[in-house]
Amino acid sequence: MQRVVIIGGGQAGAHGAMHLRARGFMGEIHLVHAEPGLPYQRPPLSKTFILDESPPESLDFRPAGFYEKERITLHPTKAVAIDRARGEVQLGDGTGLAYDALILALGAAPRPLPGAPSSLLMLRTREDALRLRPRIAASREVLIVGGGFIGCELAAALAGAGRKVRLIEAQDEVMQGRVSPLTARLLREALEAEGVEVLRAARIAAWDEDGLGVRLADGRALRADLLLAATGVAPETALAAEAGLAVSPSGIEAGADFRILDPAIFAVGDCVFAHNLFAGGPVRLESVQHATDSARHVAELLLGASAPYRKVPWFWSDQGKRRLQIAGLIAGCDAFRIEGDPGAMSFSVYGYRGEELRCVESVNRPADHIRARKALTEALDAAS
Ligand SMILES: Cc1cc2nc3c(=O)[nH]c(=O)nc-3n(C[C@H](O)[C@H](O)[C@H](O)COP(=O)(O)OP(=O)(O)OC[C@H]3O[C@@H](n4cnc5c(N)ncnc54)[C@H](O)[C@@H]3O)c2cc1C
């Protein structure tokens, strides 16, 4: 194996490259990184970075100089096509980059919202956050559309910074389907106690042209001096589809080892819809853990390892003073048990499928989370 090309310098791409080198890969590593600056982490964007004055480089995984020292060649451009017959990636700067192995770490992008104005503000990249900072600084009232993890994080952060926040959620509850009904309710009530007005089952019928207001299906008109959409992302699949690889709206289709139809190509991170041992079927996971672990797994395969991927998914979301940590997956859980003190915002919700523990959601209970990860990992190892 002479040359590994990784498309996408996000969480997965950068960690795949770093892992390959750290584990002794001697060949060339090329990282095609389309965003400005060096590869960086996204989680602080919705928690602290939009509000503070920290420089953009504070989010970088590694300082300038690291990539040169580790002989990881950064290509600051987009990959525009994959020529599988020639084993070459065509770059936006007009050059071609031959590969022996290709890793697609393309991530995901905010899902387009039908009828929304093009000026609508969303948060996925560091550039988005830098654009948002002065708008937030100048705002007093904020409308957030979408009560998923990022919408709830933004609501908590902005309310904590003194903004009047209204959170519009189309479903009956925030984070629906992502956490247990109990955890969702408790975290929503905590937001409300901090002054966030949460409008549930609130469907948007029309968007104001200027991107600062909406009309709900029940006729209510809502406006603010800042409106942010946090309505979820769709996996980046176009490049793979154009190269004739199997894709669906769920992502680039891959087997348990992130291998796709073409034996020289792998897909990792937010863009992949892969069979997952813990889930017992194909899933697309959006988390730092999955991006990092899937990329490291592929790096290990390229170095000759053959052990199957058997990681228990885990995730965290900081919502103001509340740190939610999730071990396992909520899908399929039919019974829940709570431990701790919800009134003091320190509790864990244990989710079961039948008798089997499948998911533990801990709020400000890091020790429970660590124990849960260990228990779920041991159970997975014992079962497979
Ligand atoms: C605001 C925010 C907060 C988050 N908070 C948390 C959190 O608290 N906890 C958690 O676990 N997860 C969190 N996440 C999710 C986590 O950041 C993602 O799951 C993770 O970044 C996925 O890594 P990735 O490498 O697959 O994709 P990304 O990090 O999205 O990286 C993909 C990269 O590929 C590039 N790319 C795409 N197409 C091309 C192309 N053709 N050529 C070149 N480059 C290309 C993109 O520009 C991007 O830089 C958060 C995400 C966001 C946006």
Tab-separated table of C-alpha atoms and ligand atoms in Angstrom:
chain	number	residue	atom	x	y	z
A	1	MET	CA	0.000	0.000	0.000
A	2	GLN	CA	1.723	3.145	-1.225
A	3	ARG	CA	-0.799	5.925	-1.116
A	4	VAL	CA	-3.941	6.516	0.904
A	5	VAL	CA	-6.193	9.377	-0.149
A	6	ILE	CA	-8.831	10.616	2.271
A	7	ILE	CA	-11.566	12.925	1.033
A	8	GLY	CA	-12.867	15.176	3.827
A	9	GLY	CA	-10.728	16.687	6.570
A	10	GLY	CA	-13.390	16.619	9.297
A	11	GLN	CA	-13.502	14.511	12.447
A	12	ALA	CA	-13.272	11.188	10.594
A	13	GLY	CA	-10.845	12.157	7.836
A	14	ALA	CA	-8.354	13.907	10.083
A	15	HIS	CA	-8.402	11.140	12.708
A	16	GLY	CA	-8.058	8.450	10.051
A	17	ALA	CA	-4.957	10.200	8.703
A	18	MET	CA	-3.462	10.757	12.156
A	19	HIS	CA	-4.128	7.174	13.203
A	20	LEU	CA	-2.549	5.711	10.090
A	21	ARG	CA	0.646	7.633	10.698
A	22	ALA	CA	0.669	7.101	14.467
A	23	ARG	CA	0.385	3.352	13.890
A	24	GLY	CA	3.378	3.269	11.590
A	25	PHE	CA	1.997	3.550	8.053
A	26	MET	CA	5.009	4.460	5.916
A	27	GLY	CA	3.302	5.386	2.624
A	28	GLU	CA	1.844	8.672	1.451
A	29	ILE	CA	-1.232	10.101	3.154
A	30	HIS	CA	-3.235	12.757	1.311
A	31	LEU	CA	-6.077	14.591	3.007
A	32	VAL	CA	-8.406	16.539	0.714
A	33	HIS	CA	-9.750	19.268	2.949
A	34	ALA	CA	-12.138	21.730	1.336
A	35	GLU	CA	-12.836	24.029	4.293
A	36	PRO	CA	-10.717	27.083	5.139
A	37	GLY	CA	-7.985	26.611	7.743
A	38	LEU	CA	-6.780	23.359	9.261
A	39	PRO	CA	-9.003	20.394	10.198
A	40	TYR	CA	-11.037	21.272	13.289
A	41	GLN	CA	-13.630	19.924	15.733
A	42	ARG	CA	-17.299	20.900	15.420
A	43	PRO	CA	-18.859	20.250	18.859
A	44	PRO	CA	-17.809	23.589	20.438
A	45	LEU	CA	-19.516	25.483	17.616
A	46	SER	CA	-22.989	25.156	19.143
A	47	LYS	CA	-21.863	25.397	22.782
A	48	THR	CA	-19.233	28.055	23.344
A	49	PHE	CA	-17.591	29.152	20.105
A	50	ILE	CA	-20.585	31.107	18.746
A	51	LEU	CA	-20.590	33.218	21.908
A	52	ASP	CA	-16.965	33.712	22.837
A	53	GLU	CA	-14.096	35.498	21.177
A	54	SER	CA	-11.793	32.529	20.791
A	55	PRO	CA	-9.779	32.503	17.572
A	56	PRO	CA	-10.744	30.074	14.806
A	57	GLU	CA	-7.513	28.106	15.294
A	58	SER	CA	-8.549	27.229	18.848
A	59	LEU	CA	-10.713	24.497	17.296
A	60	ASP	CA	-7.911	22.934	15.248
A	61	PHE	CA	-7.197	19.287	16.038
A	62	ARG	CA	-3.479	19.893	15.579
A	63	PRO	CA	-1.396	23.036	15.123
A	64	ALA	CA	0.100	24.185	11.851
A	65	GLY	CA	3.297	22.234	11.282
A	66	PHE	CA	1.882	18.963	12.566
A	67	TYR	CA	0.721	17.767	9.161
A	68	GLU	CA	4.031	18.587	7.516
A	69	LYS	CA	5.951	16.877	10.290
A	70	GLU	CA	3.764	13.778	10.025
A	71	ARG	CA	3.936	13.822	6.225
A	72	ILE	CA	0.205	14.206	5.833
A	73	THR	CA	-0.317	16.247	2.674
A	74	LEU	CA	-3.263	18.614	2.891
A	75	HIS	CA	-5.008	19.536	-0.345
A	76	PRO	CA	-7.071	22.678	0.324
A	77	THR	CA	-9.642	22.042	-2.371
A	78	LYS	CA	-12.723	19.970	-3.107
A	79	ALA	CA	-12.671	16.536	-4.674
A	80	VAL	CA	-14.928	16.833	-7.709
A	81	ALA	CA	-14.917	13.278	-9.106
A	82	ILE	CA	-13.634	9.783	-8.503
A	83	ASP	CA	-12.320	7.860	-11.501
A	84	ARG	CA	-12.489	4.319	-10.155
A	85	ALA	CA	-11.164	2.720	-13.337
A	86	ARG	CA	-7.956	4.760	-13.067
A	87	GLY	CA	-7.878	4.808	-9.272
A	88	GLU	CA	-7.754	8.583	-9.223
A	89	VAL	CA	-9.530	11.455	-7.501
A	90	GLN	CA	-10.046	14.624	-9.522
A	91	LEU	CA	-9.549	17.760	-7.497
A	92	GLY	CA	-11.174	21.157	-7.841
A	93	ASP	CA	-7.805	22.708	-8.675
A	94	GLY	CA	-7.682	20.647	-11.870
A	95	THR	CA	-5.135	18.082	-10.691
A	96	GLY	CA	-5.573	14.337	-10.279
A	97	LEU	CA	-4.573	12.335	-7.227
A	98	ALA	CA	-3.962	8.599	-7.700
A	99	TYR	CA	-4.830	6.293	-4.811
A	100	ASP	CA	-4.204	2.720	-3.736
A	101	ALA	CA	-6.858	3.073	-1.044
A	102	LEU	CA	-9.500	5.781	-0.856
A	103	ILE	CA	-11.416	6.760	2.275
A	104	LEU	CA	-14.599	8.790	1.864
A	105	ALA	CA	-15.052	10.927	4.975
A	106	LEU	CA	-17.469	13.400	3.423
A	107	GLY	CA	-19.647	14.137	6.446
A	108	ALA	CA	-23.096	15.635	6.163
A	109	ALA	CA	-24.608	18.997	5.295
A	110	PRO	CA	-27.715	20.823	6.552
A	111	ARG	CA	-30.799	19.372	4.921
A	112	PRO	CA	-32.365	21.902	2.527
A	113	LEU	CA	-35.697	23.221	3.769
A	114	PRO	CA	-38.369	23.615	1.092
A	115	GLY	CA	-39.618	27.178	0.877
A	116	ALA	CA	-36.968	28.609	3.195
A	117	PRO	CA	-35.146	31.750	2.015
A	118	SER	CA	-31.552	31.383	0.854
A	119	SER	CA	-30.477	33.808	3.616
A	120	LEU	CA	-31.539	31.296	6.305
A	121	LEU	CA	-28.776	30.846	8.887
A	122	MET	CA	-27.599	27.341	9.755
A	123	LEU	CA	-24.677	26.018	11.762
A	124	ARG	CA	-22.453	23.256	10.459
A	125	THR	CA	-19.042	24.777	9.851
A	126	ARG	CA	-16.583	27.077	11.585
A	127	GLU	CA	-17.276	29.639	8.847
A	128	ASP	CA	-21.008	29.478	9.680
A	129	ALA	CA	-20.170	30.145	13.343
A	130	LEU	CA	-17.888	33.069	12.499
A	131	ARG	CA	-20.674	34.590	10.390
A	132	LEU	CA	-23.124	34.056	13.246
A	133	ARG	CA	-21.053	35.641	16.008
A	134	PRO	CA	-21.752	39.316	15.187
A	135	ARG	CA	-25.403	38.515	14.460
A	136	ILE	CA	-25.742	36.900	17.881
A	137	ALA	CA	-23.904	39.740	19.576
A	138	ALA	CA	-26.370	42.216	18.027
A	139	SER	CA	-29.482	40.159	18.803
A	140	ARG	CA	-31.906	40.243	21.705
A	141	GLU	CA	-34.541	37.803	20.521
A	142	VAL	CA	-33.713	34.549	18.793
A	143	LEU	CA	-35.909	32.011	17.044
A	144	ILE	CA	-34.421	28.545	16.696
A	145	VAL	CA	-36.122	26.140	14.329
A	146	GLY	CA	-35.480	22.520	15.277
A	147	GLY	CA	-35.337	21.015	18.748
A	148	GLY	CA	-32.758	18.312	18.136
A	149	PHE	CA	-29.468	18.130	20.005
A	150	ILE	CA	-27.978	21.165	18.294
A	151	GLY	CA	-31.154	23.234	18.584
A	152	CYS	CA	-31.343	22.468	22.318
A	153	GLU	CA	-27.645	23.243	22.790
A	154	LEU	CA	-28.043	26.558	20.994
A	155	ALA	CA	-31.179	27.400	22.978
A	156	ALA	CA	-29.406	26.742	26.282
A	157	ALA	CA	-26.295	28.667	25.259
A	158	LEU	CA	-28.205	31.687	23.958
A	159	ALA	CA	-30.633	31.823	26.886
A	160	GLY	CA	-27.617	31.587	29.200
A	161	ALA	CA	-26.174	34.585	27.401
A	162	GLY	CA	-29.315	36.616	28.118
A	163	ARG	CA	-31.193	36.237	24.825
A	164	LYS	CA	-34.945	35.708	24.717
A	165	VAL	CA	-35.138	32.352	22.966
A	166	ARG	CA	-38.050	30.595	21.297
A	167	LEU	CA	-37.465	27.060	20.099
A	168	ILE	CA	-39.781	25.733	17.395
A	169	GLU	CA	-40.114	21.958	17.239
A	170	ALA	CA	-42.348	20.147	14.737
A	171	GLN	CA	-42.637	16.984	16.827
A	172	ASP	CA	-44.518	16.613	20.113
A	173	GLU	CA	-41.274	16.678	22.070
A	174	VAL	CA	-37.685	17.887	21.645
A	175	MET	CA	-35.029	15.316	20.664
A	176	GLN	CA	-37.829	12.897	19.853
A	177	GLY	CA	-36.530	9.491	18.865
A	178	ARG	CA	-33.002	10.488	19.851
A	179	VAL	CA	-33.447	10.105	23.619
A	180	SER	CA	-36.063	8.465	25.852
A	181	PRO	CA	-39.336	10.387	26.371
A	182	LEU	CA	-38.354	10.848	30.023
A	183	THR	CA	-34.957	12.404	29.332
A	184	ALA	CA	-36.442	14.570	26.588
A	185	ARG	CA	-39.117	15.916	28.917
A	186	LEU	CA	-36.686	16.608	31.764
A	187	LEU	CA	-34.214	18.396	29.503
A	188	ARG	CA	-36.986	20.404	27.856
A	189	GLU	CA	-38.337	21.450	31.243
A	190	ALA	CA	-34.845	22.550	32.242
A	191	LEU	CA	-34.684	24.727	29.131
A	192	GLU	CA	-38.088	26.191	29.949
A	193	ALA	CA	-36.994	26.905	33.529
A	194	GLU	CA	-34.151	28.932	32.022
A	195	GLY	CA	-36.644	31.041	30.085
A	196	VAL	CA	-36.649	29.258	26.725
A	197	GLU	CA	-40.125	29.150	25.229
A	198	VAL	CA	-40.468	25.755	23.582
A	199	LEU	CA	-43.197	25.556	20.940
A	200	ARG	CA	-43.923	21.886	20.340
A	201	ALA	CA	-45.902	20.278	17.518
A	202	ALA	CA	-45.338	23.605	15.784
A	203	ARG	CA	-45.254	23.178	12.027
A	204	ILE	CA	-43.930	25.906	9.791
A	205	ALA	CA	-46.310	26.878	7.002
A	206	ALA	CA	-44.234	29.715	5.530
A	207	TRP	CA	-40.914	31.494	5.967
A	208	ASP	CA	-40.520	35.261	5.882
A	209	GLU	CA	-38.470	36.403	2.893
A	210	ASP	CA	-35.881	38.145	5.062
A	211	GLY	CA	-35.103	34.940	6.993
A	212	LEU	CA	-36.172	36.472	10.314
A	213	GLY	CA	-39.589	35.005	10.842
A	214	VAL	CA	-42.012	32.181	10.171
A	215	ARG	CA	-45.727	31.580	10.048
A	216	LEU	CA	-46.901	28.440	11.794
A	217	ALA	CA	-49.586	26.108	10.466
A	218	ASP	CA	-51.908	27.312	13.261
A	219	GLY	CA	-51.607	30.862	11.916
A	220	ARG	CA	-49.213	32.290	14.499
A	221	ALA	CA	-46.577	34.629	13.084
A	222	LEU	CA	-43.233	34.597	14.899
A	223	ARG	CA	-40.404	37.020	14.308
A	224	ALA	CA	-37.083	37.775	15.985
A	225	ASP	CA	-33.939	39.694	15.210
A	226	LEU	CA	-32.133	36.410	14.593
A	227	LEU	CA	-33.492	33.139	13.251
A	228	LEU	CA	-31.423	29.980	13.148
A	229	ALA	CA	-32.368	26.656	11.589
A	230	ALA	CA	-31.078	23.502	13.256
A	231	THR	CA	-33.193	21.033	11.367
A	232	GLY	CA	-30.805	18.188	10.784
A	233	VAL	CA	-28.355	17.114	8.149
A	234	ALA	CA	-28.249	14.824	5.161
A	235	PRO	CA	-25.216	12.661	4.396
A	236	GLU	CA	-22.926	13.810	1.589
A	237	THR	CA	-23.406	11.127	-1.041
A	238	ALA	CA	-23.230	12.910	-4.410
A	239	LEU	CA	-19.549	12.220	-5.082
A	240	ALA	CA	-19.991	8.514	-4.316
A	241	ALA	CA	-23.185	8.282	-6.371
A	242	GLU	CA	-21.513	9.912	-9.367
A	243	ALA	CA	-18.736	7.330	-9.082
A	244	GLY	CA	-21.322	4.549	-9.357
A	245	LEU	CA	-21.209	3.514	-5.702
A	246	ALA	CA	-24.315	2.395	-3.827
A	247	VAL	CA	-25.975	5.253	-1.968
A	248	SER	CA	-29.392	5.924	-0.491
A	249	PRO	CA	-30.883	8.884	1.396
A	250	SER	CA	-29.443	7.189	4.517
A	251	GLY	CA	-25.869	7.477	3.269
A	252	ILE	CA	-23.129	5.673	1.374
A	253	GLU	CA	-23.923	1.991	1.760
A	254	ALA	CA	-21.249	-0.114	3.375
A	255	GLY	CA	-20.769	-3.408	5.132
A	256	ALA	CA	-19.710	-3.970	8.714
A	257	ASP	CA	-16.116	-2.939	8.031
A	258	PHE	CA	-17.016	0.251	6.177
A	259	ARG	CA	-16.109	-1.508	2.938
A	260	ILE	CA	-18.173	-0.678	-0.086
A	261	LEU	CA	-18.588	-2.401	-3.440
A	262	ASP	CA	-15.173	-1.283	-4.633
A	263	PRO	CA	-12.495	-3.056	-2.544
A	264	ALA	CA	-10.154	-0.034	-2.705
A	265	ILE	CA	-12.726	2.356	-1.230
A	266	PHE	CA	-14.102	2.775	2.300
A	267	ALA	CA	-16.623	5.200	3.772
A	268	VAL	CA	-16.545	6.440	7.370
A	269	GLY	CA	-18.152	8.958	9.716
A	270	ASP	CA	-21.408	10.836	9.165
A	271	CYS	CA	-21.641	9.942	5.455
A	272	VAL	CA	-21.794	6.155	5.824
A	273	PHE	CA	-24.790	3.876	6.272
A	274	ALA	CA	-23.072	0.754	7.498
A	275	HIS	CA	-23.997	-2.519	9.117
A	276	ASN	CA	-23.315	-2.128	12.827
A	277	LEU	CA	-22.799	-5.071	15.147
A	278	PHE	CA	-24.266	-3.313	18.174
A	279	ALA	CA	-27.316	-2.046	16.279
A	280	GLY	CA	-27.813	-5.441	14.619
A	281	GLY	CA	-28.395	-3.797	11.229
A	282	PRO	CA	-27.361	-0.873	9.066
A	283	VAL	CA	-27.330	2.568	10.698
A	284	ARG	CA	-25.982	6.029	10.071
A	285	LEU	CA	-24.510	7.556	13.197
A	286	GLU	CA	-23.674	11.221	13.709
A	287	SER	CA	-21.157	11.519	16.499
A	288	VAL	CA	-17.556	12.286	17.231
A	289	GLN	CA	-17.145	8.760	18.597
A	290	HIS	CA	-18.428	7.066	15.455
A	291	ALA	CA	-16.480	9.347	13.121
A	292	THR	CA	-13.253	8.741	15.031
A	293	ASP	CA	-13.685	5.021	15.644
A	294	SER	CA	-14.858	4.160	12.131
A	295	ALA	CA	-11.900	6.030	10.617
A	296	ARG	CA	-9.436	4.395	12.994
A	297	HIS	CA	-10.932	1.013	12.195
A	298	VAL	CA	-10.357	1.497	8.478
A	299	ALA	CA	-6.811	2.700	9.188
A	300	GLU	CA	-6.219	-0.549	11.094
A	301	LEU	CA	-7.601	-2.597	8.185
A	302	LEU	CA	-5.199	-0.845	5.831
A	303	LEU	CA	-2.379	-1.774	8.202
A	304	GLY	CA	-3.371	-5.426	7.991
A	305	ALA	CA	-5.793	-5.933	10.897
A	306	SER	CA	-8.858	-8.076	10.350
A	307	ALA	CA	-10.837	-7.869	13.619
A	308	PRO	CA	-14.456	-6.795	13.042
A	309	TYR	CA	-15.710	-3.384	14.113
A	310	ARG	CA	-17.439	-3.825	17.451
A	311	LYS	CA	-17.744	-0.439	19.101
A	312	VAL	CA	-20.662	0.518	21.305
A	313	PRO	CA	-21.971	3.893	20.077
A	314	TRP	CA	-21.718	6.778	22.505
A	315	PHE	CA	-22.436	10.469	22.308
A	316	TRP	CA	-22.596	13.619	24.359
A	317	SER	CA	-24.508	16.898	24.201
A	318	ASP	CA	-23.834	19.881	26.470
A	319	GLN	CA	-26.987	21.912	27.028
A	320	GLY	CA	-25.960	24.785	29.256
A	321	LYS	CA	-25.010	23.292	32.604
A	322	ARG	CA	-26.403	19.904	31.650
A	323	ARG	CA	-24.077	17.324	30.170
A	324	LEU	CA	-26.058	14.557	28.537
A	325	GLN	CA	-24.035	11.434	27.760
A	326	ILE	CA	-25.529	8.499	25.925
A	327	ALA	CA	-24.111	4.992	25.741
A	328	GLY	CA	-25.782	2.562	23.330
A	329	LEU	CA	-28.786	3.209	21.113
A	330	ILE	CA	-32.345	4.100	22.055
A	331	ALA	CA	-33.911	2.396	18.995
A	332	GLY	CA	-35.999	-0.598	20.031
A	333	CYS	CA	-36.055	0.202	23.764
A	334	ASP	CA	-39.466	-0.559	25.221
A	335	ALA	CA	-38.928	-0.020	28.945
A	336	PHE	CA	-37.097	2.629	30.944
A	337	ARG	CA	-35.872	2.971	34.513
A	338	ILE	CA	-34.545	6.142	36.110
A	339	GLU	CA	-31.897	6.476	38.817
A	340	GLY	CA	-30.674	9.615	40.550
A	341	ASP	CA	-32.267	12.957	41.232
A	342	PRO	CA	-34.031	14.610	38.274
A	343	GLY	CA	-34.847	17.638	40.456
A	344	ALA	CA	-31.131	18.255	40.922
A	345	MET	CA	-30.468	17.498	37.240
A	346	SER	CA	-28.362	14.473	38.052
A	347	PHE	CA	-29.915	11.272	36.753
A	348	SER	CA	-29.525	8.320	34.408
A	349	VAL	CA	-32.253	6.681	32.366
A	350	TYR	CA	-31.692	3.007	31.573
A	351	GLY	CA	-33.386	1.774	28.392
A	352	TYR	CA	-34.208	-1.915	27.854
A	353	ARG	CA	-35.313	-4.018	24.932
A	354	GLY	CA	-37.084	-6.812	26.743
A	355	GLU	CA	-34.627	-7.778	29.476
A	356	GLU	CA	-31.591	-6.471	27.646
A	357	LEU	CA	-29.967	-3.171	28.585
A	358	ARG	CA	-29.498	-1.235	25.324
A	359	CYS	CA	-29.034	2.398	26.237
A	360	VAL	CA	-28.069	4.573	29.190
A	361	GLU	CA	-28.666	8.333	29.116
A	362	SER	CA	-26.830	10.135	31.884
A	363	VAL	CA	-27.285	13.782	32.762
A	364	ASN	CA	-24.459	15.132	34.909
A	365	ARG	CA	-23.591	11.560	35.952
A	366	PRO	CA	-20.288	10.822	34.188
A	367	ALA	CA	-19.527	7.771	36.330
A	368	ASP	CA	-22.815	6.136	35.250
A	369	HIS	CA	-21.907	6.801	31.645
A	370	ILE	CA	-18.487	5.177	31.931
A	371	ARG	CA	-19.982	2.153	33.711
A	372	ALA	CA	-22.667	1.877	31.041
A	373	ARG	CA	-20.152	1.904	28.200
A	374	LYS	CA	-18.178	-0.828	29.926
A	375	ALA	CA	-21.262	-2.972	30.593
A	376	LEU	CA	-22.593	-2.603	27.040
A	377	THR	CA	-19.170	-3.396	25.576
A	378	GLU	CA	-18.842	-6.517	27.717
A	379	ALA	CA	-22.325	-7.645	26.690
A	380	LEU	CA	-21.504	-7.093	23.006
A	381	ASP	CA	-18.245	-8.999	23.311
A	382	ALA	CA	-19.995	-11.865	25.073
A	383	ALA	CA	-22.691	-12.032	22.393
A	384	SER	CA	-20.417	-12.008	19.349
B	1	LIG	C1	-22.567	22.347	15.705
B	1	LIG	C2	-22.275	20.889	15.910
B	1	LIG	C3	-22.166	20.379	17.195
B	1	LIG	C4	-21.894	19.036	17.402
B	1	LIG	N1	-21.793	18.554	18.680
B	1	LIG	C5	-21.515	17.244	18.894
B	1	LIG	C6	-21.373	16.741	20.210
B	1	LIG	O1	-21.528	17.463	21.192
B	1	LIG	N2	-21.077	15.428	20.369
B	1	LIG	C7	-20.891	14.587	19.300
B	1	LIG	O2	-20.598	13.391	19.492
B	1	LIG	N3	-21.028	15.051	18.030
B	1	LIG	C8	-21.327	16.358	17.801
B	1	LIG	N4	-21.466	16.829	16.527
B	1	LIG	C9	-21.379	15.875	15.403
B	1	LIG	C10	-19.951	15.632	14.987
B	1	LIG	O3	-19.243	16.825	14.879
B	1	LIG	C11	-19.987	14.899	13.651
B	1	LIG	O4	-20.628	13.652	13.858
B	1	LIG	C12	-18.587	14.699	13.098
B	1	LIG	O5	-17.991	15.933	12.809
B	1	LIG	C13	-18.642	13.847	11.849
B	1	LIG	O6	-17.364	13.742	11.321
B	1	LIG	P1	-17.153	13.488	9.753
B	1	LIG	O7	-15.687	13.588	9.512
B	1	LIG	O8	-17.890	12.291	9.344
B	1	LIG	O9	-17.884	14.707	9.053
B	1	LIG	P2	-17.505	16.253	9.107
B	1	LIG	O10	-16.895	16.609	10.402
B	1	LIG	O11	-18.728	16.961	8.642
B	1	LIG	O12	-16.364	16.409	8.002
B	1	LIG	C14	-16.603	16.159	6.638
B	1	LIG	C15	-15.687	17.058	5.843
B	1	LIG	O13	-15.693	16.621	4.494
B	1	LIG	C16	-15.640	17.758	3.673
B	1	LIG	N5	-16.065	17.393	2.311
B	1	LIG	C17	-17.296	16.990	1.910
B	1	LIG	N6	-17.278	16.769	0.577
B	1	LIG	C18	-16.013	17.017	0.149
B	1	LIG	C19	-15.371	16.984	-1.110
B	1	LIG	N7	-16.032	16.631	-2.230
B	1	LIG	N8	-14.060	17.320	-1.199
B	1	LIG	C20	-13.374	17.660	-0.073
B	1	LIG	N9	-13.940	17.724	1.161
B	1	LIG	C21	-15.238	17.415	1.257
B	1	LIG	C22	-16.551	18.737	4.378
B	1	LIG	O14	-16.314	20.056	3.935
B	1	LIG	C23	-16.129	18.512	5.827
B	1	LIG	O15	-15.047	19.353	6.155
B	1	LIG	C24	-21.727	18.166	16.282
B	1	LIG	C25	-21.853	18.686	14.977
B	1	LIG	C26	-22.119	20.027	14.790
B	1	LIG	C27	-22.248	20.557	13.383
